[in-house]
mmCIF file of C-alpha atoms in Angstrom:
data_model
loop_
_atom_site.group_PDB
_atom_site.id
_atom_site.type_symbol
_atom_site.label_atom_id
_atom_site.label_comp_id
_atom_site.label_asym_id
_atom_site.label_seq_id
_atom_site.Cartn_x
_atom_site.Cartn_y
_atom_site.Cartn_z
ATOM 1 C CA MET A 30 0.000 0.000 0.000
ATOM 2 C CA THR A 31 1.413 3.315 -1.082
ATOM 3 C CA GLY A 32 1.108 6.497 0.934
ATOM 4 C CA PHE A 33 2.211 10.064 1.057
ATOM 5 C CA CYS A 34 3.031 12.672 3.649
ATOM 6 C CA PRO A 35 0.101 15.132 3.944
ATOM 7 C CA ARG A 36 2.504 17.887 4.922
ATOM 8 C CA CYS A 37 5.168 17.747 2.215
ATOM 9 C CA GLY A 38 3.749 15.219 -0.272
ATOM 10 C CA ASN A 39 6.644 12.753 0.116
ATOM 11 C CA GLU A 40 5.564 9.384 -1.282
ATOM 12 C CA THR A 41 8.709 7.362 -0.635
ATOM 13 C CA GLY A 42 8.418 6.946 3.143
ATOM 14 C CA PRO A 43 9.062 5.550 5.612
ATOM 15 C CA PHE A 44 6.111 7.058 7.453
ATOM 16 C CA VAL A 45 5.552 7.678 11.146
ATOM 17 C CA LYS A 46 2.000 8.338 12.361
ATOM 18 C CA GLY A 47 1.050 9.159 8.762
ATOM 19 C CA PHE A 48 3.914 11.618 8.158
ATOM 20 C CA CYS A 49 7.373 11.222 6.645
ATOM 21 C CA VAL A 50 10.165 11.050 9.199
ATOM 22 C CA ASP A 51 11.367 14.642 8.624
ATOM 23 C CA CYS A 52 7.884 16.164 8.965
ATOM 24 C CA PHE A 53 7.082 14.019 11.967
ATOM 25 C CA LEU A 54 10.213 15.270 13.768
ATOM 26 C CA LEU A 55 9.341 18.866 12.859
ATOM 27 C CA GLN A 56 5.877 18.521 14.394
ATOM 28 C CA LYS A 57 6.673 16.489 17.476
ATOM 29 C CA GLU A 58 9.511 16.596 20.007
ATOM 30 C CA VAL A 59 9.902 12.831 20.350
ATOM 31 C CA VAL A 60 12.725 13.156 22.877
ATOM 32 C CA PRO A 61 12.549 16.457 24.778
ATOM 33 C CA VAL A 62 16.044 17.902 25.240
ATOM 34 C CA PRO A 63 16.579 20.629 27.849
ATOM 35 C CA LYS A 64 18.153 23.783 26.475
ATOM 36 C CA GLU A 65 20.380 24.104 29.560
ATOM 37 C CA ILE A 66 21.771 21.518 31.964
ATOM 38 C CA GLU A 67 23.401 22.574 35.228
ATOM 39 C CA LEU A 68 25.965 20.472 37.053
ATOM 40 C CA ALA A 69 27.306 21.260 40.521
ATOM 41 C CA VAL A 70 31.116 21.650 40.497
ATOM 42 C CA CYS A 71 33.264 22.290 43.575
ATOM 43 C CA LYS A 72 35.146 25.561 43.089
ATOM 44 C CA HIS A 73 38.169 24.223 44.955
ATOM 45 C CA CYS A 74 38.734 20.516 44.168
ATOM 46 C CA ARG A 75 36.683 20.357 40.909
ATOM 47 C CA LYS A 76 34.649 17.365 42.064
ATOM 48 C CA VAL A 77 31.122 17.166 40.663
ATOM 49 C CA ARG A 78 27.793 16.231 42.217
ATOM 50 C CA PHE A 79 25.549 14.149 39.957
ATOM 51 C CA THR A 80 23.042 13.219 42.678
ATOM 52 C CA SER A 81 23.711 13.667 46.394
ATOM 53 C CA THR A 82 27.361 12.576 46.452
ATOM 54 C CA TRP A 83 30.443 14.532 45.407
ATOM 55 C CA LEU A 84 32.628 12.488 43.033
ATOM 56 C CA VAL A 85 35.910 12.841 41.169
ATOM 57 C CA GLN A 86 35.190 13.748 37.560
ATOM 58 C CA SER A 87 34.832 10.749 35.259
ATOM 59 C CA GLU A 88 34.088 10.916 31.529
ATOM 60 C CA GLU A 89 31.931 7.781 31.749
ATOM 61 C CA LYS A 90 29.893 9.079 34.707
ATOM 62 C CA LEU A 91 29.442 12.491 33.102
ATOM 63 C CA GLU A 92 28.103 10.903 29.914
ATOM 64 C CA LYS A 93 25.723 8.717 31.942
ATOM 65 C CA PHE A 94 24.484 11.792 33.808
ATOM 66 C CA LEU A 95 23.845 13.715 30.582
ATOM 67 C CA VAL A 96 22.078 10.808 28.869
ATOM 68 C CA SER A 97 19.808 10.453 31.926
ATOM 69 C CA LYS A 98 18.443 13.933 31.205
ATOM 70 C CA LEU A 99 16.649 12.618 28.103
ATOM 71 C CA LYS A 100 13.354 10.706 28.220
ATOM 72 C CA VAL A 101 13.136 8.160 25.394
ATOM 73 C CA LYS A 102 9.928 6.314 26.337
ATOM 74 C CA GLU A 103 8.324 6.774 22.896
ATOM 75 C CA LEU A 104 11.262 5.168 21.066
ATOM 76 C CA LEU A 105 11.838 1.479 20.471
ATOM 77 C CA GLN A 106 15.459 0.283 20.710
ATOM 78 C CA PRO A 107 16.652 3.762 21.745
ATOM 79 C CA ASN A 108 20.321 4.654 21.637
ATOM 80 C CA VAL A 109 21.526 8.006 22.948
ATOM 81 C CA SER A 110 25.095 9.315 22.793
ATOM 82 C CA VAL A 111 26.460 12.740 23.643
ATOM 83 C CA LEU A 112 29.449 14.763 22.486
ATOM 84 C CA PHE A 113 31.146 16.960 25.094
ATOM 85 C CA SER A 114 34.568 18.184 26.204
ATOM 86 C CA PHE A 115 36.268 16.564 29.192
ATOM 87 C CA PRO A 116 37.223 17.401 31.875
ATOM 88 C CA PHE A 117 34.254 19.647 32.566
ATOM 89 C CA GLU A 118 35.691 23.010 33.613
ATOM 90 C CA ARG A 119 33.495 25.685 32.090
ATOM 91 C CA GLU A 120 30.268 26.323 30.188
ATOM 92 C CA GLN A 121 30.124 24.411 26.890
ATOM 93 C CA GLN A 122 27.821 23.416 24.041
ATOM 94 C CA ILE A 123 27.075 19.692 23.922
ATOM 95 C CA LYS A 124 25.375 17.600 21.258
ATOM 96 C CA PHE A 125 22.955 14.701 21.785
ATOM 97 C CA ILE A 126 22.682 12.063 19.043
ATOM 98 C CA VAL A 127 19.470 10.032 19.277
ATOM 99 C CA VAL A 128 18.626 6.887 17.308
ATOM 100 C CA GLY A 129 15.518 4.715 17.662
ATOM 101 C CA GLN A 130 12.317 3.429 16.052
ATOM 102 C CA ILE A 131 8.645 4.422 15.934
ATOM 103 C CA ASP A 132 6.141 2.433 13.848
ATOM 104 C CA SER A 133 9.071 0.374 12.478
ATOM 105 C CA ALA A 134 10.561 3.541 11.009
ATOM 106 C CA GLU A 135 14.166 4.367 11.890
ATOM 107 C CA LEU A 136 14.649 7.817 13.432
ATOM 108 C CA SER A 137 17.935 9.613 13.835
ATOM 109 C CA PHE A 138 18.402 13.210 14.913
ATOM 110 C CA GLU A 139 20.728 15.576 16.802
ATOM 111 C CA ARG A 140 19.967 18.215 19.401
ATOM 112 C CA ASP A 141 22.192 20.830 21.051
ATOM 113 C CA ALA A 142 22.176 21.869 24.701
ATOM 114 C CA LEU A 143 24.209 24.132 26.986
ATOM 115 C CA LEU A 144 26.065 22.461 29.869
ATOM 116 C CA LYS A 145 26.702 24.953 32.677
ATOM 117 C CA PRO A 146 28.757 24.570 35.859
ATOM 118 C CA LYS A 147 27.112 25.564 39.121
ATOM 119 C CA GLY A 148 29.950 26.696 41.371
ATOM 120 C CA MET A 149 29.647 25.281 44.875
ATOM 121 C CA THR A 150 31.867 24.042 47.717
ATOM 122 C CA CYS A 151 31.832 20.322 48.445
ATOM 123 C CA ASP A 152 31.487 19.022 51.994
ATOM 124 C CA LYS A 153 35.161 18.159 52.417
ATOM 125 C CA CYS A 154 36.453 21.469 51.065
ATOM 126 C CA SER A 155 33.972 23.255 53.298
ATOM 127 C CA LYS A 156 35.561 21.474 56.262
ATOM 128 C CA LEU A 157 39.079 22.397 55.158
ATOM 129 C CA PHE A 158 38.249 26.054 54.749
ATOM 130 C CA GLY A 159 36.705 25.938 58.196
ATOM 131 C CA ASN A 160 40.072 24.790 59.621
ATOM 132 C CA TYR A 161 38.811 21.237 60.075
ATOM 133 C CA PHE A 162 41.533 18.681 60.769
ATOM 134 C CA GLU A 163 41.864 15.075 61.905
ATOM 135 C CA ALA A 164 45.593 14.634 62.500
ATOM 136 C CA THR A 165 48.907 16.336 63.214
ATOM 137 C CA ILE A 166 52.257 15.135 61.877
ATOM 138 C CA GLN A 167 55.260 16.166 63.939
ATOM 139 C CA PHE A 168 58.702 16.158 62.312
ATOM 140 C CA ARG A 169 61.402 16.330 64.978
ATOM 141 C CA PHE A 170 65.149 16.691 64.335
ATOM 142 C CA GLU A 171 68.176 15.773 66.444
ATOM 143 C CA GLN A 172 69.975 18.854 65.166
ATOM 144 C CA ASN A 173 68.849 22.202 63.877
ATOM 145 C CA ASP A 174 69.040 21.572 60.128
ATOM 146 C CA PRO A 175 66.875 23.991 58.070
ATOM 147 C CA VAL A 176 67.822 22.277 54.785
ATOM 148 C CA LEU A 177 66.719 18.833 55.993
ATOM 149 C CA LEU A 178 63.543 20.295 57.478
ATOM 150 C CA GLU A 179 62.635 21.920 54.161
ATOM 151 C CA GLN A 180 63.311 18.660 52.299
ATOM 152 C CA LYS A 181 61.002 16.695 54.604
ATOM 153 C CA VAL A 182 58.207 19.257 54.358
ATOM 154 C CA LEU A 183 58.441 19.341 50.550
ATOM 155 C CA LYS A 184 58.421 15.533 50.486
ATOM 156 C CA ALA A 185 55.265 15.427 52.610
ATOM 157 C CA GLN A 186 53.573 18.074 50.457
ATOM 158 C CA LYS A 187 54.354 16.098 47.308
ATOM 159 C CA ILE A 188 52.786 12.918 48.735
ATOM 160 C CA PHE A 189 49.713 14.839 49.896
ATOM 161 C CA GLU A 190 49.250 16.254 46.387
ATOM 162 C CA GLN A 191 49.054 12.701 45.030
ATOM 163 C CA LEU A 192 46.665 11.546 47.747
ATOM 164 C CA LYS A 193 44.415 14.578 47.239
ATOM 165 C CA LYS A 194 43.362 13.233 43.840
ATOM 166 C CA LYS A 195 41.222 10.699 45.688
ATOM 167 C CA ASP A 196 40.794 12.357 49.090
ATOM 168 C CA SER A 197 39.882 16.056 49.175
ATOM 169 C CA LEU A 198 40.858 16.269 52.854
ATOM 170 C CA ALA A 199 44.427 15.146 52.104
ATOM 171 C CA SER A 200 45.794 18.648 52.619
ATOM 172 C CA ILE A 201 48.040 20.446 55.066
ATOM 173 C CA VAL A 202 45.739 22.914 56.792
ATOM 174 C CA LYS A 203 48.456 24.658 58.808
ATOM 175 C CA MET A 204 52.191 24.451 59.532
ATOM 176 C CA SER A 205 53.788 25.489 62.819
ATOM 177 C CA PHE A 206 57.585 25.781 63.160
ATOM 178 C CA ASP A 207 59.643 25.790 66.341
ATOM 179 C CA ARG A 208 63.234 24.998 67.333
ATOM 180 C CA LYS A 209 62.505 21.256 67.496
ATOM 181 C CA GLY A 210 60.947 20.939 64.068
ATOM 182 C CA VAL A 211 57.557 21.425 62.462
ATOM 183 C CA ASP A 212 53.929 20.395 63.014
ATOM 184 C CA LEU A 213 51.782 19.676 59.950
ATOM 185 C CA VAL A 214 48.077 19.932 60.704
ATOM 186 C CA VAL A 215 46.256 17.658 58.227
ATOM 187 C CA GLY A 216 42.619 17.411 57.166
ATOM 188 C CA SER A 217 42.548 13.628 56.660
ATOM 189 C CA ASN A 218 43.851 11.161 59.236
ATOM 190 C CA LYS A 219 43.885 8.426 56.596
ATOM 191 C CA ALA A 220 46.166 10.520 54.389
ATOM 192 C CA ALA A 221 48.366 11.568 57.325
ATOM 193 C CA LYS A 222 48.861 7.917 58.273
ATOM 194 C CA LYS A 223 49.942 7.072 54.709
ATOM 195 C CA VAL A 224 52.408 9.969 54.512
ATOM 196 C CA VAL A 225 53.986 9.026 57.829
ATOM 197 C CA ALA A 226 54.248 5.360 56.802
ATOM 198 C CA ILE A 227 55.986 6.254 53.527
ATOM 199 C CA MET A 228 58.440 8.689 55.092
ATOM 200 C CA ALA A 229 59.169 6.442 58.074
ATOM 201 C CA ASN A 230 59.955 3.563 55.737
ATOM 202 C CA GLU A 231 62.264 5.713 53.608
ATOM 203 C CA SER A 232 64.197 7.019 56.609
ATOM 204 C CA LYS A 233 64.230 3.639 58.428
ATOM 205 C CA GLN A 234 62.560 5.260 61.416
ATOM 206 C CA LYS A 235 59.542 4.294 63.479
ATOM 207 C CA ALA A 236 56.778 6.816 64.022
ATOM 208 C CA ILE A 237 55.033 7.225 67.374
ATOM 209 C CA ALA A 238 51.236 7.462 67.073
ATOM 210 C CA THR A 239 48.861 8.759 69.744
ATOM 211 C CA LYS A 240 45.239 9.852 69.806
ATOM 212 C CA SER A 241 43.089 12.110 71.958
ATOM 213 C CA LEU A 242 39.332 12.322 72.315
ATOM 214 C CA HIS A 243 37.999 15.350 70.446
ATOM 215 C CA SER A 244 34.211 15.061 70.527
ATOM 216 C CA LEU A 245 31.205 12.782 70.145
ATOM 217 C CA ASN A 246 29.354 12.208 66.890
ATOM 218 C CA LYS A 247 25.758 12.930 67.884
ATOM 219 C CA LEU A 248 24.345 10.985 64.936
ATOM 220 C CA THR A 249 26.313 7.763 65.470
ATOM 221 C CA SER A 250 27.160 8.170 69.188
ATOM 222 C CA ARG A 251 30.773 7.347 68.329
ATOM 223 C CA ASN A 252 33.815 9.054 69.768
ATOM 224 C CA ILE A 253 35.749 11.311 67.403
ATOM 225 C CA TYR A 254 39.502 11.293 67.894
ATOM 226 C CA ARG A 255 42.351 13.459 66.685
ATOM 227 C CA TYR A 256 45.612 11.709 65.939
ATOM 228 C CA THR A 257 49.235 12.752 66.337
ATOM 229 C CA TYR A 258 52.164 11.117 64.548
ATOM 230 C CA CYS A 259 55.722 11.940 65.611
ATOM 231 C CA LEU A 260 58.598 11.082 63.300
ATOM 232 C CA ARG A 261 62.204 11.809 64.282
ATOM 233 C CA PHE A 262 65.095 12.319 61.887
#
């Protein structure tokens, strides 16, 4: 049975709901695409928040988030892909490519959208900027050696920079110098413990670890401790 599109007169098909594919897509937004999509980005560590959790940026997770913004219920065998620049740092134009079927007719179309960052501060960075800390690393020296002290501090900072890629609290919040050495106040106890372990192993020294009760977590009723690690050179 032959047919034709009542809008443009096309007789070759395929036809969707009585119209040729092009006219059908002009009349109906099969897959609504938002003109703008906002994504929360931490202004300090550049983590993103797709739902309720702050995560390190991942190209795969970002694509999954963007694709989830499209509703493809009317399509059979839908396939949605999206073109975007990664890592996500600033406002950018993105392109959705949608393929699927309606009434056995193959549909394929592209739509543009604007992806915008919403500058925020993640929970961990908020703690750091509020002088939050979990541990203190003490470097102590047998002799007053400014060169050795500087080397050890730079070494610790370098390790923290690597750890910060996965732990936003892996930062030195404050440094205090005195005649015996230096105290490094650290946001993450987990990171502090790793730094001390690495540097103690390299110098063939044993660190002394202590802890003191800081407060009580009212939600979990668990004690919150602050830790101190002393490493002598």
